[in-house]
Structures are given as C-alpha cells and as structure tokens.
C-alpha cells in the first residue's frame, strides 16, 4: 500500500489541485483511466498540462463506437502520447446477450485489473450525479476493491461544468455526445439518453463493475 496523508480539506479542493496531488504523490505510479467521454476530455487536459508524460490507459473491448476510436487517435495526436491499451480475451459476439456478467468480466473487469497492477493510484472521471452508486464518491480515497488510491477530481462537477471547460478550451470530445449520447460504452449496450439511462437499456444494470 502506498502511503498518503489524506488532506482533511480535500473535498473542498478544485479538480486541478486533486489531479496535481495524485501526480505529485505517485510519480510514474498513477494513471488516468480513459473511456473517451466528456469527463476524460476535461481530465486529459488537466493531466497533460501538469505532466506531459503522464500515463493514460483505456480498456478496448473491441466493441467501442467508431467515434470513440477516432477520438482515441485524436487524443494521441494532440497530446503526443500513446494511450496504454488493455484488451480482454476474445469472446463470441453473442456473449453479451446470453451472459452479460461473463462478457463484462472478460472484456472489462479483467483488463482493468491488469491495468492497475503496477499502479499506486488511478484517476477517473466519476461524478456523483451520474448514478446512485456514485453519489458518495470522494474526490480522493482508498479504493478497497482494487487496493490502491483513487482520485475522482470531477466528483462534484455537473454536465454543465464539463461542457463549459471543454468549450472554453476548444478540447476534442466524443462526437456521440452531439447525437444525444450522454454516457458512452459499447455499441451493443449504449443508446442515446440522459445521464446513464442509455447504458444497458431494458435491464436493471447501471454499472459494468469497473467502479463498484
């Protein structure tokens, strides 16, 4: 366990200061988890402004939207970086329909576990208003599930906050947001919709297991 004296007032800190703390306290052992949504557009800008050689990783399920892969390439060009790609074992195209839990375990959870193996901390785009499961997310805290520190710098941000930051700085973002997709995942489990209601439509699922 990497030691960290958690600041008592961290919940009052602005996002940039939380990002800076994570980068300074865990040099080379912290990475931004990127799912190429608006939150990551914000965090990529913050992270690379502070550390041009920062580590960023993404989970490639092989079922991402073309717009997501295009943004992936654009981000690498803009910041002169290579995003670490983590992939799961090959699965049948129909596994999502027949056994979604197994699909998520193979395509998302196992690759994430590998991505976190050599890290002491990770940075995510979790916001408290995204779902009830995320309502109590701290800006910085110990991740019991993965046994490392987890920074959620945008925990108290809104959609409007994210878009204001993106537009002010003319940052690249996933163009699916312009088509009504507020939350973006795999092609077979994502529809346009407000918040996360477009994810796993028609099911009771609200999370894929990466954060809960």
XYZ file of N, CA and C in Angstrom, residues 95-167:
219
model
N -22.104 -13.159 -26.757
C -21.970 -13.401 -25.318
C -22.668 -12.327 -24.496
N -22.648 -11.073 -24.989
C -23.326 -10.010 -24.250
C -24.792 -10.342 -24.037
N -25.446 -10.913 -25.040
C -26.869 -11.224 -24.941
C -27.133 -12.429 -24.050
N -26.254 -13.428 -24.109
C -26.501 -14.672 -23.376
C -25.978 -14.651 -21.948
N -24.884 -13.934 -21.729
C -24.291 -13.908 -20.389
C -23.547 -12.586 -20.183
N -24.286 -11.506 -19.943
C -23.644 -10.187 -19.835
C -22.626 -10.099 -18.707
N -22.868 -10.796 -17.602
C -21.908 -10.753 -16.498
C -20.564 -11.339 -16.918
N -20.599 -12.453 -17.645
C -19.360 -13.065 -18.123
C -18.686 -12.166 -19.144
N -19.490 -11.564 -20.024
C -18.922 -10.639 -21.013
C -18.166 -9.511 -20.317
N -18.785 -8.886 -19.330
C -18.155 -7.761 -18.641
C -16.908 -8.203 -17.883
N -16.965 -9.402 -17.304
C -15.801 -9.913 -16.579
C -14.613 -10.095 -17.509
N -14.865 -10.594 -18.717
C -13.785 -10.859 -19.669
C -13.344 -9.591 -20.378
N -14.305 -8.804 -20.840
C -13.995 -7.670 -21.717
C -13.592 -6.409 -20.965
N -14.020 -6.271 -19.713
C -13.760 -5.020 -18.992
C -13.021 -5.213 -17.669
N -13.541 -6.093 -16.821
C -13.007 -6.181 -15.466
C -11.606 -6.781 -15.438
N -11.393 -7.881 -16.165
C -10.054 -8.497 -16.177
C -9.009 -7.562 -16.770
N -9.277 -6.894 -17.897
C -8.294 -5.930 -18.413
C -8.021 -4.784 -17.438
N -9.061 -4.306 -16.743
C -8.839 -3.239 -15.766
C -7.916 -3.712 -14.651
N -8.144 -4.918 -14.174
C -7.293 -5.433 -13.103
C -5.833 -5.474 -13.536
N -5.578 -5.832 -14.776
C -4.201 -5.834 -15.289
C -3.653 -4.414 -15.387
N -4.506 -3.486 -15.819
C -4.062 -2.096 -15.967
C -3.628 -1.498 -14.633
N -4.249 -1.941 -13.557
C -3.973 -1.362 -12.244
C -2.836 -2.049 -11.499
N -2.327 -3.132 -12.037
C -1.364 -3.962 -11.313
C -0.137 -3.203 -10.834
N 0.430 -2.349 -11.676
C 1.673 -1.663 -11.302
C 1.430 -0.222 -10.862
N 0.204 0.068 -10.452
C -0.142 1.430 -10.039
C -0.348 1.519 -8.530
N -0.096 2.701 -8.005
C -0.434 3.012 -6.617
C -1.694 3.865 -6.536
N -2.110 4.422 -7.674
C -3.303 5.272 -7.700
C -3.821 5.366 -9.125
N -5.125 5.626 -9.240
C -5.691 5.896 -10.560
C -6.643 7.068 -10.477
N -6.797 7.735 -11.610
C -7.652 8.912 -11.730
C -8.826 8.555 -12.628
N -10.040 8.881 -12.214
C -11.220 8.544 -13.003
C -12.107 9.764 -13.207
N -13.056 9.626 -14.133
C -13.997 10.697 -14.429
C -15.324 10.556 -13.718
N -15.358 9.787 -12.641
C -16.598 9.595 -11.890
C -17.127 10.927 -11.351
N -18.449 11.096 -11.504
C -19.153 12.241 -10.922
C -20.294 11.723 -10.058
N -20.567 12.414 -8.990
C -21.588 11.939 -8.051
C -22.983 11.938 -8.635
N -23.238 12.824 -9.588
C -24.594 12.911 -10.133
C -24.841 11.926 -11.274
N -23.885 11.050 -11.561
C -24.051 10.120 -12.678
C -24.997 8.971 -12.356
N -24.983 8.499 -11.117
C -25.847 7.384 -10.725
C -25.866 7.290 -9.208
N -26.891 6.636 -8.630
C -26.937 6.476 -7.172
C -25.705 5.769 -6.618
N -25.146 4.839 -7.388
C -23.972 4.097 -6.923
C -22.744 4.987 -6.783
N -22.774 6.149 -7.415
C -21.618 7.049 -7.389
C -21.852 8.291 -6.527
N -23.004 8.341 -5.877
C -23.417 9.552 -5.166
C -22.482 9.940 -4.029
N -21.780 8.975 -3.466
C -20.902 9.258 -2.331
C -19.426 9.201 -2.711
N -19.123 9.235 -3.987
C -17.727 9.129 -4.423
C -16.895 10.277 -3.853
N -15.782 9.967 -3.184
C -14.916 11.028 -2.674
C -14.023 11.575 -3.780
N -13.502 12.756 -3.581
C -12.555 13.291 -4.564
C -11.235 12.526 -4.532
N -10.900 11.998 -3.376
C -9.701 11.178 -3.239
C -9.907 10.242 -2.067
N -9.654 8.954 -2.286
C -9.847 7.992 -1.213
C -9.218 6.658 -1.543
N -9.237 5.768 -0.570
C -8.669 4.441 -0.740
C -9.689 3.541 -1.430
N -9.278 2.918 -2.518
C -10.131 2.022 -3.292
C -9.978 0.616 -2.722
N -10.911 0.210 -1.873
C -10.831 -1.094 -1.217
C -10.880 -2.238 -2.222
N -11.673 -2.075 -3.253
C -11.848 -3.150 -4.229
C -10.543 -3.478 -4.935
N -9.802 -2.459 -5.330
C -8.574 -2.669 -6.099
C -7.308 -2.442 -5.282
N -7.458 -2.028 -4.042
C -6.341 -1.847 -3.107
C -5.302 -0.851 -3.624
N -5.775 0.332 -3.963
C -4.912 1.450 -4.325
C -5.714 2.737 -4.149
N -5.047 3.879 -4.273
C -5.739 5.156 -4.136
C -6.498 5.493 -5.415
N -7.609 6.163 -5.233
C -8.457 6.508 -6.379
C -8.845 7.980 -6.282
N -8.544 8.710 -7.333
C -8.886 10.131 -7.388
C -10.048 10.343 -8.345
N -11.055 11.037 -7.869
C -12.219 11.404 -8.680
C -12.325 12.930 -8.680
N -11.445 13.610 -9.394
C -11.372 15.078 -9.298
C -12.653 15.798 -9.681
N -13.472 15.160 -10.539
C -14.698 15.808 -11.017
C -15.923 15.363 -10.233
N -15.718 14.795 -9.061
C -16.829 14.227 -8.296
C -17.977 15.208 -8.101
N -17.655 16.475 -7.887
C -18.714 17.460 -7.626
C -19.048 18.311 -8.849
N -18.590 17.892 -10.028
C -18.900 18.624 -11.259
C -20.243 18.182 -11.826
N -20.822 19.048 -12.640
C -22.052 18.743 -13.372
C -21.737 18.610 -14.854
N -22.722 18.172 -15.621
C -22.582 18.166 -17.078
C -22.198 19.554 -17.584
N -22.882 20.556 -17.051
C -22.642 21.932 -17.498
C -21.203 22.369 -17.212
N -20.679 21.951 -16.072
C -19.290 22.278 -15.740
C -18.330 21.675 -16.765
N -18.575 20.417 -17.109
C -17.705 19.736 -18.078
C -17.748 20.429 -19.434
N -18.955 20.717 -19.911
C -19.075 21.332 -21.236
C -18.505 22.746 -21.259
N -18.648 23.481 -20.177
C -18.070 24.828 -20.134
C -16.553 24.759 -20.249
N -15.947 23.803 -19.569
C -14.490 23.637 -19.615
C -14.051 23.234 -21.020
N -14.769 22.294 -21.615
C -14.422 21.810 -22.958
C -14.543 22.923 -23.989
N -15.650 23.653 -23.952
C -15.885 24.691 -24.954
C -14.914 25.858 -24.785
